[in-house]
Short mmCIF file of C-alpha atoms in Angstrom, two decimals:
data_model
loop_
_atom_site.label_atom_id
_atom_site.label_comp_id
_atom_site.label_asym_id
_atom_site.label_seq_id
_atom_site.Cartn_x
_atom_site.Cartn_y
_atom_site.Cartn_z
CA MET A 1 0.01 12.49 -23.67
CA ALA A 2 3.70 11.88 -23.07
CA SER A 3 4.94 8.34 -23.48
CA LYS A 4 7.21 8.67 -20.42
CA LEU A 5 6.73 5.87 -17.93
CA LEU A 6 4.75 6.90 -14.87
CA ARG A 7 6.32 6.21 -11.48
CA ALA A 8 3.85 6.66 -8.63
CA VAL A 9 3.85 6.02 -4.88
CA ILE A 10 0.92 5.78 -2.46
CA LEU A 11 1.33 6.58 1.24
CA GLY A 12 -1.20 6.09 4.00
CA PRO A 13 -1.62 4.59 7.46
CA PRO A 14 -3.04 1.09 8.04
CA GLY A 15 -6.77 1.14 7.28
CA SER A 16 -6.58 4.22 5.03
CA GLY A 17 -8.05 2.38 2.03
CA LYS A 18 -4.69 2.26 0.22
CA GLY A 19 -5.34 -1.23 -1.14
CA THR A 20 -8.69 -0.22 -2.64
CA VAL A 21 -7.28 2.96 -4.20
CA CYS A 22 -4.35 0.95 -5.65
CA GLN A 23 -6.69 -1.59 -7.24
CA ARG A 24 -8.72 1.17 -8.84
CA ILE A 25 -5.65 2.97 -10.17
CA ALA A 26 -4.33 -0.32 -11.60
CA GLN A 27 -7.70 -1.10 -13.25
CA ASN A 28 -8.32 2.37 -14.62
CA PHE A 29 -4.82 3.31 -15.75
CA GLY A 30 -3.04 0.00 -16.32
CA LEU A 31 -0.29 0.66 -13.76
CA GLN A 32 1.39 -2.34 -12.14
CA HIS A 33 0.42 -2.37 -8.45
CA LEU A 34 3.64 -3.26 -6.63
CA SER A 35 2.96 -4.09 -2.99
CA SER A 36 5.92 -4.64 -0.67
CA GLY A 37 3.76 -6.90 1.54
CA HIS A 38 2.87 -9.09 -1.44
CA PHE A 39 6.51 -9.41 -2.57
CA LEU A 40 7.57 -10.16 1.00
CA ARG A 41 5.04 -13.03 1.27
CA GLU A 42 6.05 -14.37 -2.18
CA ASN A 43 9.76 -14.36 -1.29
CA ILE A 44 9.18 -16.00 2.09
CA LYS A 45 7.05 -18.69 0.42
CA ALA A 46 9.73 -19.29 -2.22
CA SER A 47 12.49 -19.31 0.44
CA THR A 48 14.63 -16.84 -1.51
CA GLU A 49 17.69 -15.39 0.20
CA VAL A 50 15.93 -12.10 0.94
CA GLY A 51 12.77 -14.02 1.98
CA GLU A 52 14.76 -16.04 4.51
CA MET A 53 16.32 -12.85 5.90
CA ALA A 54 12.89 -11.22 6.29
CA LYS A 55 11.40 -14.34 7.87
CA GLN A 56 13.88 -14.20 10.76
CA TYR A 57 12.54 -10.77 11.74
CA ILE A 58 8.86 -11.56 11.18
CA GLU A 59 9.07 -14.72 13.31
CA LYS A 60 10.34 -12.57 16.19
CA SER A 61 7.55 -10.00 15.55
CA LEU A 62 10.18 -7.43 14.57
CA LEU A 63 9.92 -4.92 11.73
CA VAL A 64 11.82 -6.05 8.65
CA PRO A 65 14.78 -3.61 8.44
CA ASP A 66 15.24 -1.04 5.69
CA HIS A 67 18.12 -2.80 3.95
CA VAL A 68 16.14 -6.05 3.52
CA ILE A 69 12.98 -4.35 2.18
CA THR A 70 15.06 -2.06 -0.05
CA ARG A 71 16.96 -5.01 -1.53
CA LEU A 72 13.71 -6.89 -2.17
CA MET A 73 12.00 -3.93 -3.85
CA MET A 74 15.05 -2.93 -5.91
CA SER A 75 15.19 -6.35 -7.54
CA GLU A 76 11.42 -6.25 -8.25
CA LEU A 77 11.72 -2.77 -9.80
CA GLU A 78 14.72 -3.90 -11.85
CA ASN A 79 12.41 -6.49 -13.49
CA ARG A 80 9.82 -3.84 -14.32
CA ARG A 81 11.90 -1.17 -15.99
CA GLY A 82 9.60 -0.89 -18.98
CA GLN A 83 6.32 -0.64 -17.05
CA HIS A 84 4.21 2.10 -15.47
CA TRP A 85 3.99 1.28 -11.77
CA LEU A 86 2.46 2.24 -8.45
CA LEU A 87 4.37 1.44 -5.25
CA ASP A 88 2.39 0.49 -2.15
CA GLY A 89 4.12 0.01 1.22
CA PHE A 90 7.46 1.24 -0.11
CA PRO A 91 9.19 3.61 0.53
CA ARG A 92 8.12 3.59 4.16
CA THR A 93 11.13 5.42 5.59
CA LEU A 94 13.43 8.21 4.48
CA GLY A 95 16.24 5.68 3.95
CA GLN A 96 14.04 3.67 1.57
CA ALA A 97 12.93 6.84 -0.27
CA GLU A 98 16.56 7.86 -0.79
CA ALA A 99 17.45 4.39 -2.10
CA LEU A 100 14.52 4.56 -4.53
CA ASN A 101 15.62 8.01 -5.67
CA LYS A 102 18.99 6.59 -6.74
CA ILE A 103 17.38 4.33 -9.33
CA CYS A 104 14.46 6.41 -10.57
CA GLU A 105 12.58 9.67 -10.28
CA VAL A 106 9.11 9.46 -8.72
CA ASP A 107 6.53 11.52 -10.67
CA LEU A 108 3.55 11.37 -8.38
CA VAL A 109 3.03 10.67 -4.68
CA ILE A 110 -0.42 10.32 -3.13
CA SER A 111 -0.80 10.62 0.63
CA LEU A 112 -4.13 9.58 2.19
CA ASN A 113 -5.09 11.48 5.34
CA ILE A 114 -7.87 9.69 7.19
CA PRO A 115 -9.15 10.74 10.66
CA PHE A 116 -8.03 8.54 13.54
CA GLU A 117 -11.60 7.57 14.56
CA THR A 118 -12.30 6.33 11.02
CA LEU A 119 -9.11 4.27 10.96
CA LYS A 120 -9.90 2.77 14.36
CA ASP A 121 -13.41 1.76 13.22
CA ARG A 122 -12.18 0.34 9.92
CA LEU A 123 -9.39 -1.69 11.46
CA SER A 124 -11.62 -3.14 14.15
CA ARG A 125 -13.84 -4.43 11.30
CA ARG A 126 -10.89 -5.88 9.37
CA TRP A 127 -10.25 -9.62 9.09
CA ILE A 128 -7.48 -11.21 7.09
CA HIS A 129 -6.49 -14.49 5.46
CA PRO A 130 -2.80 -14.69 6.52
CA PRO A 131 -1.44 -17.09 3.85
CA SER A 132 -2.62 -14.92 0.92
CA GLY A 133 -2.79 -11.50 2.56
CA ARG A 134 -6.44 -11.09 1.45
CA VAL A 135 -8.17 -8.45 3.56
CA TYR A 136 -11.89 -8.28 4.31
CA ASN A 137 -13.85 -5.50 5.93
CA LEU A 138 -17.16 -6.43 7.55
CA ASP A 139 -18.73 -3.16 6.35
CA PHE A 140 -17.70 -2.72 2.74
CA ASN A 141 -15.96 -5.93 1.68
CA PRO A 142 -17.34 -8.79 3.83
CA PRO A 143 -16.56 -12.46 3.10
CA HIS A 144 -19.42 -14.51 1.61
CA VAL A 145 -19.44 -16.63 4.76
CA HIS A 146 -18.62 -14.88 8.03
CA GLY A 147 -15.11 -15.73 9.26
CA ILE A 148 -14.21 -17.77 6.14
CA ASP A 149 -11.93 -16.87 3.20
CA ASP A 150 -13.89 -16.73 -0.10
CA VAL A 151 -11.19 -18.48 -2.15
CA THR A 152 -9.81 -21.24 0.08
CA GLY A 153 -12.57 -21.72 2.68
CA GLU A 154 -9.91 -21.33 5.40
CA PRO A 155 -10.60 -19.34 8.58
CA LEU A 156 -10.00 -15.59 8.77
CA VAL A 157 -8.26 -13.97 11.72
CA GLN A 158 -8.22 -10.56 13.30
CA GLN A 159 -4.67 -9.36 13.80
CA GLU A 160 -3.62 -8.29 17.28
CA ASP A 161 -2.46 -4.97 15.90
CA ASP A 162 -5.89 -4.26 14.36
CA LYS A 163 -7.42 -4.19 17.82
CA PRO A 164 -8.27 -0.63 18.96
CA GLU A 165 -5.59 -0.26 21.64
CA ALA A 166 -2.90 -1.23 19.12
CA VAL A 167 -4.24 1.05 16.35
CA ALA A 168 -3.27 4.25 18.20
CA ALA A 169 0.32 3.03 18.61
CA ARG A 170 0.54 1.97 14.94
CA LEU A 171 -0.79 5.30 13.77
CA ARG A 172 1.70 7.22 15.90
CA GLN A 173 4.51 5.06 14.57
CA TYR A 174 3.32 5.54 10.96
CA LYS A 175 3.19 9.34 11.40
CA ASP A 176 6.69 9.49 12.92
CA VAL A 177 8.24 7.41 10.13
CA ALA A 178 6.19 8.82 7.24
CA LYS A 179 6.65 12.50 8.11
CA PRO A 180 10.16 12.89 6.64
CA VAL A 181 9.11 10.86 3.55
CA ILE A 182 6.09 13.15 3.04
CA GLU A 183 8.28 16.25 3.56
CA LEU A 184 10.82 14.97 1.02
CA TYR A 185 8.20 14.49 -1.71
CA LYS A 186 6.50 17.78 -0.79
CA SER A 187 9.81 19.63 -1.27
CA ARG A 188 10.12 18.00 -4.72
CA GLY A 189 6.65 19.21 -5.73
CA VAL A 190 5.28 15.71 -6.44
CA LEU A 191 3.13 15.22 -3.31
CA HIS A 192 -0.68 15.28 -3.50
CA GLN A 193 -2.60 14.87 -0.24
CA PHE A 194 -6.20 13.65 -0.05
CA SER A 195 -8.30 13.86 3.09
CA GLY A 196 -11.64 12.28 3.93
CA THR A 197 -13.45 9.43 5.60
CA GLU A 198 -14.76 7.62 2.49
CA THR A 199 -12.65 6.11 -0.27
CA ASN A 200 -15.48 6.64 -2.79
CA LYS A 201 -15.42 10.38 -2.14
CA ILE A 202 -11.62 10.64 -2.39
CA TRP A 203 -11.44 8.49 -5.53
CA PRO A 204 -12.75 11.03 -8.14
CA TYR A 205 -9.96 13.45 -7.15
CA VAL A 206 -7.33 10.71 -7.40
CA TYR A 207 -8.76 9.72 -10.79
CA THR A 208 -8.54 13.31 -12.07
CA LEU A 209 -4.94 13.64 -10.88
CA PHE A 210 -3.86 10.47 -12.69
CA SER A 211 -5.86 11.40 -15.82
CA ASN A 212 -3.67 14.47 -16.18
CA LYS A 213 -0.58 12.24 -16.27
CA ILE A 214 -1.64 9.13 -18.15
CA THR A 215 -4.51 8.18 -20.46
CA PRO A 216 -7.17 6.10 -18.64
CA ILE A 217 -7.86 2.65 -20.05
CA GLN A 218 -11.42 2.76 -18.73
CA SER A 219 -13.73 5.34 -17.21
CA LYS A 220 -13.69 6.16 -13.50
CA GLU A 221 -17.09 4.53 -13.03
CA ALA A 222 -15.33 1.18 -13.44
CA TYR A 223 -14.95 0.12 -9.84
#
């Protein structure tokens, strides 16, 4: 097995099970799971310069622009030069993908294709704890007490954009923005697409793909 560092990216619409797949990849293969949403929350909490810039957009319910997200992620990646990593939520746009390409070569890109009806059902069952970003699903990852965060005991909320009428718009937006990113990685021969309605059925294929690139630290049953 080559000792080259593995650089991987996961793409998928909201509700596609990206978070679950990322956790399993991190546990099984020892990759650092680098989530743009997590870094954004951390920077806003710490009032860093980039956090303050992002906050101005979020408070107005606007998308954080490419240059802010790119700057945030570039500094995080700079700190992790010697690690295997898996990017989640970045690159979201072609501009971000091109910026990433300037600093490193991506070896492996996973794209999750989940039917619209499945996404709609999953998102309508999704509740979150805004301060931490913890996500619960009433079907396969419910909180111990309904409506309450397991760790802090604070109330959970359902986001406006997880409500069915908003899901269709989000999915359309995701597809429009992700299409050129997917095409870029496809043309480079690093894209692997997985389709299905259940994460547990997609997972063995993802596991096999990663096993061909990096030695597992534990068996695939470990989830």
